[in-house]
Amino acid sequence: MKKIAFFLLSFLFIVSCASIPTKMNNLNVGMTKSQVFRILGKPDTVSARENVEILKYHHSYWVWWIRRTKRYFVKLTDGAVNAYGQITRQNAGEFD
C-alpha cells in the first residue's frame, strides 16, 4: 500500500512539473494565437498596440520556503507568433 501511495504521489509531482517553462519549448514562430492557447492555456495578462499583441504568463514555484515567480511572453504580430521567451530585467521595458 505504501509503495502504491508513493508511486501515485511521485507520478502527480512529475505530471504537475509540465509547467509554462516546459511548454514554451513547444512554441514556434508563425503559430497562431489559438495554437498558443492550446499549448500554454489562457495568458495571465494581454496587451495590444496596433497589430502587435503581447501575451504574458507567470510561473510561480517554491524554493524551500521562498516563492519565486518567472514571467514569460509571447509576442504576436498580425495574429502570428514572432517572438517568445522569458521576461528578464534586461528586456522587461519592452513589455510594460
Short mmCIF file of C-alpha atoms in Angstrom, two decimals:
data_model
loop_
_atom_site.label_atom_id
_atom_site.label_comp_id
_atom_site.label_asym_id
_atom_site.label_seq_id
_atom_site.Cartn_x
_atom_site.Cartn_y
_atom_site.Cartn_z
CA MET A 1 0.00 0.00 0.00
CA LYS A 2 2.82 2.42 0.86
CA LYS A 3 4.50 1.68 -2.47
CA ILE A 4 1.32 2.48 -4.38
CA ALA A 5 0.84 5.74 -2.48
CA PHE A 6 4.47 6.69 -3.10
CA PHE A 7 4.14 5.87 -6.80
CA LEU A 8 0.95 7.93 -7.15
CA LEU A 9 2.44 10.93 -5.35
CA SER A 10 5.59 10.72 -7.47
CA PHE A 11 3.51 10.50 -10.65
CA LEU A 12 1.41 13.52 -9.68
CA PHE A 13 4.55 15.51 -8.90
CA ILE A 14 6.11 14.69 -12.27
CA VAL A 15 2.91 15.46 -14.17
CA SER A 16 2.50 18.78 -12.39
CA CYS A 17 6.02 19.77 -13.45
CA ALA A 18 4.83 20.21 -17.05
CA SER A 19 4.68 23.94 -16.48
CA ILE A 20 4.91 27.09 -18.57
CA PRO A 21 8.73 26.92 -18.95
CA THR A 22 8.49 23.35 -20.24
CA LYS A 23 5.54 24.10 -22.52
CA MET A 24 7.35 27.12 -24.03
CA ASN A 25 9.61 24.63 -25.81
CA ASN A 26 6.61 23.56 -27.91
CA LEU A 27 6.09 27.03 -29.40
CA ASN A 28 7.28 28.01 -32.86
CA VAL A 29 7.45 31.27 -34.75
CA GLY A 30 4.46 31.54 -37.07
CA MET A 31 1.95 29.80 -34.77
CA THR A 32 -1.50 31.32 -34.37
CA LYS A 33 -2.97 32.66 -31.14
CA SER A 34 -5.29 29.66 -30.84
CA GLN A 35 -2.32 27.28 -31.18
CA VAL A 36 -0.53 29.16 -28.38
CA PHE A 37 -3.67 28.89 -26.21
CA ARG A 38 -3.79 25.13 -26.81
CA ILE A 39 -0.20 24.76 -25.62
CA LEU A 40 0.03 27.32 -22.79
CA GLY A 41 -3.59 28.00 -21.90
CA LYS A 42 -5.01 31.46 -21.44
CA PRO A 43 -2.48 34.15 -20.52
CA ASP A 44 -2.39 35.99 -17.21
CA THR A 45 -2.40 39.34 -18.99
CA VAL A 46 -2.75 40.62 -22.55
CA SER A 47 -1.67 43.93 -24.02
CA ALA A 48 -2.01 45.18 -27.58
CA ARG A 49 -0.91 48.08 -29.73
CA GLU A 50 -1.82 48.37 -33.41
CA ASN A 51 -1.10 44.95 -34.96
CA VAL A 52 1.07 43.66 -32.07
CA GLU A 53 -0.30 41.64 -29.15
CA ILE A 54 1.71 40.55 -26.10
CA LEU A 55 0.54 37.55 -24.05
CA LYS A 56 2.12 37.30 -20.59
CA TYR A 57 2.32 34.18 -18.45
CA HIS A 58 3.51 33.87 -14.85
CA HIS A 59 5.06 30.73 -13.39
CA SER A 60 5.35 30.58 -9.59
CA TYR A 61 7.29 27.93 -7.74
CA TRP A 62 8.79 27.38 -4.30
CA VAL A 63 12.46 27.08 -3.42
CA TRP A 64 12.34 25.84 0.13
CA TRP A 65 10.20 28.49 1.82
CA ILE A 66 10.74 31.25 -0.76
CA ARG A 67 8.19 31.76 -3.51
CA ARG A 68 9.71 32.65 -6.88
CA THR A 69 7.92 33.89 -9.98
CA LYS A 70 9.20 33.94 -13.54
CA ARG A 71 7.40 35.79 -16.28
CA TYR A 72 7.15 34.70 -19.90
CA PHE A 73 5.85 36.44 -23.03
CA VAL A 74 4.53 35.54 -26.44
CA LYS A 75 4.55 38.34 -29.00
CA LEU A 76 2.11 38.09 -31.89
CA THR A 77 2.25 40.34 -34.94
CA ASP A 78 -0.70 40.21 -37.31
CA GLY A 79 -2.00 37.19 -35.37
CA ALA A 80 1.16 35.06 -35.66
CA VAL A 81 3.93 34.41 -33.12
CA ASN A 82 7.11 36.28 -33.98
CA ALA A 83 8.89 36.13 -30.58
CA TYR A 84 8.59 34.36 -27.23
CA GLY A 85 10.67 33.76 -24.13
CA GLN A 86 11.31 34.78 -20.55
CA ILE A 87 10.88 38.35 -19.39
CA THR A 88 14.12 39.40 -17.70
CA ARG A 89 15.43 42.62 -16.20
CA GLN A 90 17.15 43.40 -19.49
CA ASN A 91 14.02 43.18 -21.66
CA ALA A 92 11.27 44.00 -19.14
CA GLY A 93 10.75 47.51 -20.51
CA GLU A 94 9.62 46.12 -23.85
CA PHE A 95 6.55 44.52 -22.25
CA ASP A 96 5.25 47.22 -19.90
#
